[in-house]
Short mmCIF file of C-alpha atoms in Angstrom, two decimals:
data_model
loop_
_atom_site.label_atom_id
_atom_site.label_comp_id
_atom_site.label_asym_id
_atom_site.label_seq_id
_atom_site.Cartn_x
_atom_site.Cartn_y
_atom_site.Cartn_z
CA UNK A 1 0.00 0.00 0.00
CA UNK A 2 1.25 3.47 -0.77
CA UNK A 3 2.56 5.65 2.01
CA UNK A 4 0.26 8.29 0.62
CA UNK A 5 -3.24 7.72 -0.64
CA UNK A 6 -4.01 6.12 -3.98
CA UNK A 7 -6.88 8.40 -4.93
CA UNK A 8 -9.34 6.99 -7.39
CA UNK A 9 -12.60 7.95 -8.98
CA UNK A 10 -15.38 5.66 -7.85
CA UNK A 11 -18.76 4.56 -9.08
CA UNK A 12 -19.68 2.85 -5.85
CA UNK A 13 -23.45 2.84 -5.80
CA UNK A 14 -24.89 5.81 -3.95
CA UNK A 15 -26.79 4.93 -0.82
CA UNK A 16 -30.50 5.51 -1.24
CA UNK A 17 -30.51 7.86 1.69
CA UNK A 18 -33.88 8.89 3.02
CA UNK A 19 -32.41 11.10 5.68
CA UNK A 20 -34.81 13.11 7.74
CA UNK A 21 -34.73 16.75 6.72
CA UNK A 22 -32.87 18.88 9.22
CA UNK A 23 -32.23 22.54 8.34
CA UNK A 24 -28.56 23.46 8.56
CA UNK A 25 -26.77 26.75 9.04
CA UNK A 26 -25.04 28.71 6.31
CA UNK A 27 -21.38 28.60 5.42
CA UNK A 28 -18.86 29.31 2.67
CA UNK A 29 -18.80 27.28 -0.52
CA UNK A 30 -16.68 27.39 -3.67
CA UNK A 31 -17.22 24.82 -6.39
CA UNK A 32 -18.05 21.67 -4.39
CA UNK A 33 -19.41 21.36 -0.88
CA UNK A 34 -16.72 21.33 1.77
CA UNK A 35 -17.40 17.72 2.62
CA UNK A 36 -16.75 16.72 -0.99
CA UNK A 37 -13.25 17.81 -1.71
CA UNK A 38 -11.32 14.61 -2.03
CA UNK A 39 -11.30 11.78 -4.51
CA UNK A 40 -12.53 8.53 -3.03
CA UNK A 41 -9.94 6.26 -1.46
CA UNK A 42 -10.82 2.94 -3.00
CA UNK A 43 -7.87 0.56 -3.02
CA UNK A 44 -4.09 0.26 -3.04
CA UNK A 45 -1.93 -2.06 -5.08
CA UNK A 46 -2.87 -5.61 -4.20
CA UNK A 47 -5.99 -4.50 -2.32
CA UNK A 48 -9.07 -6.65 -2.81
CA UNK A 49 -12.19 -4.85 -4.02
CA UNK A 50 -15.33 -6.10 -2.35
CA UNK A 51 -17.83 -4.20 -4.47
CA UNK A 52 -18.22 -3.12 -8.07
CA UNK A 53 -15.89 -0.13 -8.22
CA UNK A 54 -14.67 2.17 -10.92
CA UNK A 55 -11.08 2.98 -10.01
CA UNK A 56 -8.40 5.21 -11.39
CA UNK A 57 -5.57 3.06 -12.62
CA UNK A 58 -2.71 4.69 -10.74
CA UNK A 59 -0.01 2.53 -9.20
CA UNK A 60 0.84 3.70 -5.71
CA UNK A 61 3.69 2.11 -3.80
CA UNK A 62 5.44 2.36 -0.47
CA UNK A 63 8.87 3.75 0.25
CA UNK A 64 10.99 3.37 -2.83
CA UNK A 65 14.02 1.19 -3.30
CA UNK A 66 16.97 3.55 -3.55
CA UNK A 67 18.46 1.43 -6.31
CA UNK A 68 15.70 2.54 -8.69
CA UNK A 69 16.22 -0.70 -10.61
CA UNK A 70 12.49 -1.33 -10.96
CA UNK A 71 12.16 1.84 -13.00
CA UNK A 72 14.65 0.93 -15.72
CA UNK A 73 13.06 0.93 -19.16
CA UNK A 74 15.00 -0.48 -22.08
CA UNK A 75 15.22 1.28 -25.42
CA UNK A 76 12.72 0.64 -28.18
CA UNK A 77 12.36 1.59 -31.82
CA UNK A 78 11.74 5.31 -32.29
CA UNK A 79 10.01 5.23 -35.64
CA UNK A 80 7.16 3.20 -36.99
CA UNK A 81 7.06 1.49 -40.32
CA UNK A 82 3.66 0.95 -41.85
CA UNK A 83 2.95 -2.71 -42.60
CA UNK A 84 -0.53 -2.89 -44.11
CA UNK A 85 -0.45 -6.62 -44.84
CA UNK A 86 -2.39 -7.73 -41.75
CA UNK A 87 -3.80 -6.44 -38.47
CA UNK A 88 -0.92 -7.77 -36.37
CA UNK A 89 1.58 -5.81 -38.43
CA UNK A 90 -0.63 -2.74 -38.10
CA UNK A 91 -0.71 -3.07 -34.32
CA UNK A 92 3.09 -3.40 -34.25
CA UNK A 93 3.44 -0.30 -36.41
CA UNK A 94 1.02 1.71 -34.25
CA UNK A 95 2.86 0.60 -31.11
CA UNK A 96 6.26 1.55 -32.45
CA UNK A 97 4.92 4.92 -33.48
CA UNK A 98 3.50 5.85 -30.06
CA UNK A 99 5.93 4.08 -27.71
CA UNK A 100 8.72 6.73 -27.80
CA UNK A 101 6.16 9.34 -26.69
CA UNK A 102 4.98 7.31 -23.68
CA UNK A 103 6.68 7.89 -20.33
CA UNK A 104 6.41 6.64 -16.80
CA UNK A 105 5.40 9.41 -14.39
CA UNK A 106 6.94 9.12 -10.94
CA UNK A 107 5.16 11.15 -8.27
CA UNK A 108 6.99 11.32 -4.97
CA UNK A 109 6.19 12.98 -1.69
CA UNK A 110 9.01 14.35 0.45
CA UNK A 111 8.89 15.92 3.87
CA UNK A 112 10.56 19.14 5.00
CA UNK A 113 13.82 17.26 5.58
CA UNK A 114 13.87 15.90 2.04
CA UNK A 115 13.03 12.37 3.16
CA UNK A 116 10.85 10.43 0.74
CA UNK A 117 7.62 9.38 2.40
CA UNK A 118 5.74 8.00 -0.57
CA UNK A 119 6.10 7.02 -4.21
CA UNK A 120 3.61 6.37 -6.96
CA UNK A 121 3.97 5.51 -10.63
CA UNK A 122 1.61 6.25 -13.49
CA UNK A 123 1.99 6.92 -17.19
CA UNK A 124 2.02 9.96 -19.44
CA UNK A 125 2.16 11.08 -23.07
CA UNK A 126 4.60 13.61 -24.57
CA UNK A 127 2.39 15.80 -26.76
CA UNK A 128 4.08 19.18 -27.33
CA UNK A 129 7.25 21.27 -27.12
CA UNK A 130 7.78 24.59 -25.38
CA UNK A 131 11.20 25.84 -26.43
CA UNK A 132 13.68 23.34 -25.06
CA UNK A 133 11.01 21.76 -22.87
CA UNK A 134 8.50 19.02 -23.57
CA UNK A 135 4.97 18.81 -22.20
CA UNK A 136 3.37 15.65 -20.90
CA UNK A 137 -0.31 14.95 -20.28
CA UNK A 138 -1.26 12.53 -17.49
CA UNK A 139 -4.05 12.06 -14.95
CA UNK A 140 -4.61 14.45 -12.07
CA UNK A 141 -4.83 11.55 -9.63
CA UNK A 142 -1.33 10.43 -10.65
CA UNK A 143 0.25 13.68 -9.43
CA UNK A 144 -2.23 14.85 -6.82
CA UNK A 145 -0.39 13.58 -3.74
CA UNK A 146 3.17 14.28 -4.88
CA UNK A 147 5.35 17.33 -4.47
CA UNK A 148 8.22 16.22 -6.71
CA UNK A 149 7.90 14.66 -10.15
CA UNK A 150 10.01 12.74 -12.61
CA UNK A 151 9.48 11.10 -15.98
CA UNK A 152 11.23 8.05 -17.41
CA UNK A 153 11.25 7.78 -21.19
CA UNK A 154 11.32 4.64 -23.35
CA UNK A 155 15.14 4.60 -23.20
CA UNK A 156 15.15 4.50 -19.38
CA UNK A 157 16.30 8.11 -18.95
CA UNK A 158 15.07 9.90 -15.84
CA UNK A 159 14.21 13.60 -16.09
CA UNK A 160 12.85 15.92 -13.43
CA UNK A 161 9.44 17.36 -14.25
CA UNK A 162 7.44 20.37 -13.12
CA UNK A 163 3.69 20.36 -12.60
CA UNK A 164 2.15 23.01 -14.86
CA UNK A 165 -1.41 22.46 -13.72
CA UNK A 166 -4.03 19.86 -12.93
CA UNK A 167 -7.80 19.60 -12.85
CA UNK A 168 -9.52 17.15 -10.52
CA UNK A 169 -12.92 17.25 -12.20
CA UNK A 170 -11.63 16.09 -15.60
CA UNK A 171 -8.77 14.09 -14.00
CA UNK A 172 -6.12 15.67 -16.23
CA UNK A 173 -2.73 17.22 -15.53
CA UNK A 174 0.18 18.66 -17.53
CA UNK A 175 3.87 18.31 -16.67
CA UNK A 176 6.91 19.92 -18.26
CA UNK A 177 10.43 18.48 -18.50
CA UNK A 178 13.73 18.92 -20.33
CA UNK A 179 13.23 18.04 -23.97
CA UNK A 180 16.85 17.39 -24.96
CA UNK A 181 17.12 14.59 -27.52
CA UNK A 182 13.36 13.95 -27.42
CA UNK A 183 12.39 13.62 -31.06
CA UNK A 184 8.98 11.97 -31.03
CA UNK A 185 5.73 13.64 -30.01
CA UNK A 186 2.40 11.89 -29.85
CA UNK A 187 -0.10 12.74 -32.56
CA UNK A 188 -3.67 13.35 -31.47
CA UNK A 189 -6.49 11.71 -33.38
CA UNK A 190 -10.22 12.51 -33.48
CA UNK A 191 -12.32 10.83 -30.81
CA UNK A 192 -15.54 12.12 -32.35
CA UNK A 193 -15.19 9.75 -35.29
CA UNK A 194 -14.76 6.58 -33.21
CA UNK A 195 -17.05 3.65 -33.87
CA UNK A 196 -17.86 0.67 -31.69
CA UNK A 197 -15.83 -2.34 -32.75
CA UNK A 198 -12.78 -0.59 -34.15
CA UNK A 199 -9.37 -1.52 -32.79
CA UNK A 200 -7.91 0.17 -29.71
CA UNK A 201 -4.44 -0.14 -28.19
CA UNK A 202 -3.61 0.83 -24.60
CA UNK A 203 0.01 1.72 -23.79
CA UNK A 204 1.42 2.41 -20.34
CA UNK A 205 3.43 1.20 -17.38
CA UNK A 206 1.11 -1.10 -15.38
CA UNK A 207 2.08 -1.77 -11.76
CA UNK A 208 5.47 -0.08 -12.25
CA UNK A 209 6.92 -3.33 -13.53
CA UNK A 210 9.97 -1.56 -14.92
CA UNK A 211 9.77 -2.86 -18.48
CA UNK A 212 9.33 -1.04 -21.74
CA UNK A 213 5.77 0.36 -21.89
CA UNK A 214 3.26 -2.48 -21.96
CA UNK A 215 0.84 -2.80 -24.86
CA UNK A 216 -2.64 -4.32 -24.73
CA UNK A 217 -5.03 -4.63 -27.63
CA UNK A 218 -8.80 -4.55 -27.75
CA UNK A 219 -11.67 -2.71 -29.34
CA UNK A 220 -13.76 0.36 -28.75
CA UNK A 221 -16.67 -1.09 -26.80
CA UNK A 222 -18.53 2.23 -26.79
CA UNK A 223 -17.22 5.51 -28.23
CA UNK A 224 -19.20 7.54 -25.70
CA UNK A 225 -20.28 6.35 -22.30
CA UNK A 226 -21.50 8.69 -19.54
CA UNK A 227 -20.58 7.46 -16.07
CA UNK A 228 -21.22 8.99 -12.65
CA UNK A 229 -18.18 9.53 -10.45
CA UNK A 230 -17.69 10.37 -6.82
CA UNK A 231 -15.07 12.84 -5.64
CA UNK A 232 -15.58 12.00 -1.98
CA UNK A 233 -13.48 9.58 0.01
CA UNK A 234 -16.64 7.86 1.21
CA UNK A 235 -17.86 7.43 -2.36
CA UNK A 236 -21.50 7.38 -1.21
CA UNK A 237 -22.78 10.17 -3.47
CA UNK A 238 -22.10 11.07 -7.07
CA UNK A 239 -20.53 14.48 -7.67
CA UNK A 240 -20.01 14.56 -11.42
CA UNK A 241 -20.57 12.74 -14.69
CA UNK A 242 -17.80 12.03 -17.17
CA UNK A 243 -18.09 11.26 -20.87
CA UNK A 244 -15.57 8.50 -21.58
CA UNK A 245 -14.52 5.94 -24.17
CA UNK A 246 -15.18 2.35 -23.07
CA UNK A 247 -12.66 -0.26 -24.20
CA UNK A 248 -11.91 -3.90 -23.46
CA UNK A 249 -8.15 -3.37 -23.91
CA UNK A 250 -6.62 -4.38 -20.58
CA UNK A 251 -5.96 -1.37 -18.34
CA UNK A 252 -4.31 -1.84 -14.95
CA UNK A 253 -2.95 0.23 -12.09
CA UNK A 254 -0.03 2.21 -13.43
CA UNK A 255 -1.71 2.71 -16.82
CA UNK A 256 -3.26 5.95 -15.59
CA UNK A 257 -2.34 8.81 -17.90
CA UNK A 258 -1.14 6.56 -20.71
CA UNK A 259 -2.59 6.75 -24.21
CA UNK A 260 -5.34 4.81 -25.86
CA UNK A 261 -4.45 4.84 -29.55
CA UNK A 262 -6.05 3.79 -32.81
CA UNK A 263 -4.58 1.55 -35.49
CA UNK A 264 -2.72 4.57 -36.92
CA UNK A 265 -0.92 5.13 -33.62
CA UNK A 266 -2.81 8.37 -32.96
CA UNK A 267 -3.96 9.14 -29.42
CA UNK A 268 -7.73 8.93 -29.12
CA UNK A 269 -7.96 8.95 -25.33
CA UNK A 270 -6.11 9.14 -22.01
CA UNK A 271 -6.54 5.97 -19.95
CA UNK A 272 -8.03 6.83 -16.60
CA UNK A 273 -10.34 4.25 -15.04
CA UNK A 274 -11.55 0.67 -14.99
CA UNK A 275 -14.32 -1.30 -13.34
CA UNK A 276 -12.75 -3.84 -11.05
CA UNK A 277 -14.63 -6.64 -9.36
CA UNK A 278 -14.65 -10.42 -9.26
CA UNK A 279 -16.06 -11.70 -12.51
CA UNK A 280 -15.80 -8.34 -14.30
CA UNK A 281 -13.46 -8.09 -17.28
CA UNK A 282 -12.88 -5.73 -20.15
CA UNK A 283 -14.39 -2.55 -18.72
CA UNK A 284 -11.78 0.18 -19.04
CA UNK A 285 -12.35 3.86 -19.68
CA UNK A 286 -10.36 6.63 -21.32
CA UNK A 287 -10.97 10.38 -21.48
CA UNK A 288 -11.71 11.25 -25.14
CA UNK A 289 -8.87 13.23 -26.70
CA UNK A 290 -11.27 15.85 -28.08
CA UNK A 291 -12.28 16.54 -24.47
CA UNK A 292 -8.64 16.52 -23.37
CA UNK A 293 -7.46 19.21 -25.79
CA UNK A 294 -9.26 22.26 -24.35
CA UNK A 295 -8.45 21.20 -20.78
CA UNK A 296 -4.70 20.93 -21.38
CA UNK A 297 -4.79 24.28 -23.19
CA UNK A 298 -6.37 25.85 -20.10
CA UNK A 299 -3.85 24.16 -17.79
CA UNK A 300 -0.97 25.50 -19.87
CA UNK A 301 -2.40 29.01 -20.07
CA UNK A 302 -3.89 29.45 -16.58
CA UNK A 303 -2.39 26.51 -14.63
CA UNK A 304 -5.98 25.47 -13.86
CA UNK A 305 -9.39 25.27 -15.48
CA UNK A 306 -11.36 28.43 -14.75
CA UNK A 307 -14.98 27.69 -13.91
CA UNK A 308 -17.94 29.84 -12.91
CA UNK A 309 -19.10 29.96 -9.29
CA UNK A 310 -22.69 30.47 -8.21
CA UNK A 311 -22.01 30.11 -4.48
CA UNK A 312 -24.41 27.41 -3.29
CA UNK A 313 -23.90 24.09 -1.55
CA UNK A 314 -26.79 21.78 -2.40
CA UNK A 315 -28.25 18.31 -1.98
CA UNK A 316 -31.03 16.55 -3.88
CA UNK A 317 -34.50 17.20 -2.50
CA UNK A 318 -35.53 13.62 -3.25
CA UNK A 319 -32.76 12.28 -1.01
CA UNK A 320 -34.69 13.36 2.07
CA UNK A 321 -37.97 12.57 3.76
CA UNK A 322 -39.86 14.76 6.14
CA UNK A 323 -39.51 17.85 3.94
CA UNK A 324 -42.98 19.14 4.82
CA UNK A 325 -41.27 21.94 6.71
CA UNK A 326 -40.23 23.38 3.34
CA UNK A 327 -43.92 23.86 2.42
CA UNK A 328 -43.38 22.91 -1.20
CA UNK A 329 -46.31 22.55 -3.62
CA UNK A 330 -47.39 18.93 -4.01
CA UNK A 331 -46.21 18.84 -7.64
CA UNK A 332 -42.62 19.77 -6.72
CA UNK A 333 -40.93 16.40 -6.35
CA UNK A 334 -37.38 17.16 -7.51
CA UNK A 335 -34.88 19.97 -7.09
CA UNK A 336 -31.93 20.82 -4.89
CA UNK A 337 -32.03 22.08 -1.32
CA UNK A 338 -29.60 24.90 -0.58
CA UNK A 339 -27.49 24.20 2.50
CA UNK A 340 -24.94 27.00 2.33
CA UNK A 341 -24.76 30.25 0.39
CA UNK A 342 -21.84 32.58 -0.27
CA UNK A 343 -20.58 35.10 -2.78
CA UNK A 344 -22.90 35.87 -5.71
CA UNK A 345 -25.77 33.65 -4.49
CA UNK A 346 -25.81 35.37 -1.12
CA UNK A 347 -25.67 38.79 -2.78
CA UNK A 348 -28.64 37.81 -4.96
CA UNK A 349 -30.71 36.98 -1.86
CA UNK A 350 -30.63 33.18 -1.84
CA UNK A 351 -30.72 31.56 1.58
CA UNK A 352 -30.27 28.17 3.20
CA UNK A 353 -33.40 25.97 2.87
CA UNK A 354 -34.33 27.46 -0.51
CA UNK A 355 -35.16 24.78 -3.07
CA UNK A 356 -33.79 25.46 -6.57
CA UNK A 357 -35.80 23.89 -9.38
CA UNK A 358 -34.59 25.76 -12.48
CA UNK A 359 -31.63 27.74 -13.89
CA UNK A 360 -32.68 29.91 -16.84
CA UNK A 361 -34.85 27.52 -18.88
CA UNK A 362 -33.08 24.36 -17.61
CA UNK A 363 -34.85 22.13 -15.11
CA UNK A 364 -32.58 21.28 -12.18
CA UNK A 365 -33.24 17.94 -10.51
CA UNK A 366 -29.83 17.19 -8.99
CA UNK A 367 -26.60 18.78 -7.87
CA UNK A 368 -24.90 17.20 -10.89
CA UNK A 369 -27.35 18.80 -13.31
CA UNK A 370 -26.75 22.19 -11.64
CA UNK A 371 -22.98 21.84 -11.94
CA UNK A 372 -23.07 20.56 -15.50
CA UNK A 373 -25.23 23.48 -16.62
CA UNK A 374 -22.89 26.01 -15.00
CA UNK A 375 -19.62 24.37 -16.06
CA UNK A 376 -20.60 23.34 -19.58
CA UNK A 377 -22.90 26.12 -20.71
CA UNK A 378 -22.11 29.26 -18.72
CA UNK A 379 -19.06 31.48 -18.38
CA UNK A 380 -17.58 33.64 -15.65
CA UNK A 381 -19.47 36.93 -15.67
CA UNK A 382 -22.70 35.45 -17.08
CA UNK A 383 -26.02 36.10 -15.35
CA UNK A 384 -28.21 33.15 -14.36
CA UNK A 385 -31.91 33.36 -13.57
CA UNK A 386 -32.55 31.11 -10.57
CA UNK A 387 -36.06 29.80 -9.97
CA UNK A 388 -36.57 28.56 -6.42
CA UNK A 389 -39.11 27.98 -3.65
CA UNK A 390 -39.00 29.55 -0.21
CA UNK A 391 -41.73 28.94 2.33
CA UNK A 392 -43.99 27.61 -0.39
CA UNK A 393 -43.61 30.64 -2.65
CA UNK A 394 -42.05 30.48 -6.11
CA UNK A 395 -39.39 33.18 -6.48
CA UNK A 396 -36.68 34.34 -8.88
CA UNK A 397 -33.18 35.68 -8.37
CA UNK A 398 -30.52 36.77 -10.84
CA UNK A 399 -27.02 35.57 -9.93
CA UNK A 400 -23.90 36.93 -11.62
CA UNK A 401 -21.31 34.15 -11.82
CA UNK A 402 -17.77 34.75 -10.61
CA UNK A 403 -14.61 32.69 -10.91
CA UNK A 404 -14.38 29.72 -8.60
CA UNK A 405 -11.23 29.88 -6.50
CA UNK A 406 -9.22 26.81 -5.59
CA UNK A 407 -9.11 25.72 -1.97
#
């Protein structure tokens, strides 16, 4: 088990809570409720999973062996030759094309005395240059718990890396490292044109085995699958929904951040998650590359993804019983109860115990639907018309969105 947490996304089934409604006091809120700030701790390397879990495939390990022998990666061919004669030759060609752009990402945590207290290994993809530097995309959960970073290329060369930015919601991060003698960059494909059944190849460093990047072959099981994820350590409630590529190419811990490529060796996704349970096989997920592109551009430009803030902490109305105290009309069955207000929502007059049912012309029936509307369709500075109930009366408020600040 890692000396620091292996933090994974989870699709553990949400408890069907029918908590009694108890009004709560107000408090500050940024983008997620204060009790929902961490990714769910699901399992470490070798840990048995007792339920159906969707886990990030990041290999976390204990205190490292100072010899570093397990991280040696032998050289491989740097250029691909196209062999169109059969599918096996095509897979070899695609692998040889992408392999020089795949790196191991070593995330270490050191204390104030410089002593290493934890080590984790994931994967990454070299995708761009910045002067004499190279840029690497990986998963946010690979680097989240580290404070020093290193990459190991296909020739076994170790290079220190700097974290440019990361985004927990999309589970993406960008690193930068010395680009001397790095000649191959990954080429991005088009994930919008994917079709179920076409070939997919996953490349990465599973379990930190210390070999040249491992290659597994499969198909695109579904080009677009929407899955709920939990960002809480308890994993009892869903916080977000991700659009992902589903593949049956084997993805294991340590593959996090590595590429999913097509038969042309072009990156179509960043491997991020898998469903792991006894009797479950072939359910891996990658972030579509067309979704990755704007996120890494934001991370490079702003070192984060700027998102609008409304200033409410909410929970689904339907998750509670005994809500008669809210005096809602009998036809109001769904919405979100406001627990805390701050910033623009407070300035607009919203209060705790208000029940939001609509933003502009969009019906709001869950905290996820509220967040997705704000994050996907609104911008910082936009005005949002909020329709809500208070004491049985239907009211409106206009909220001007501000930039959400990191905590």
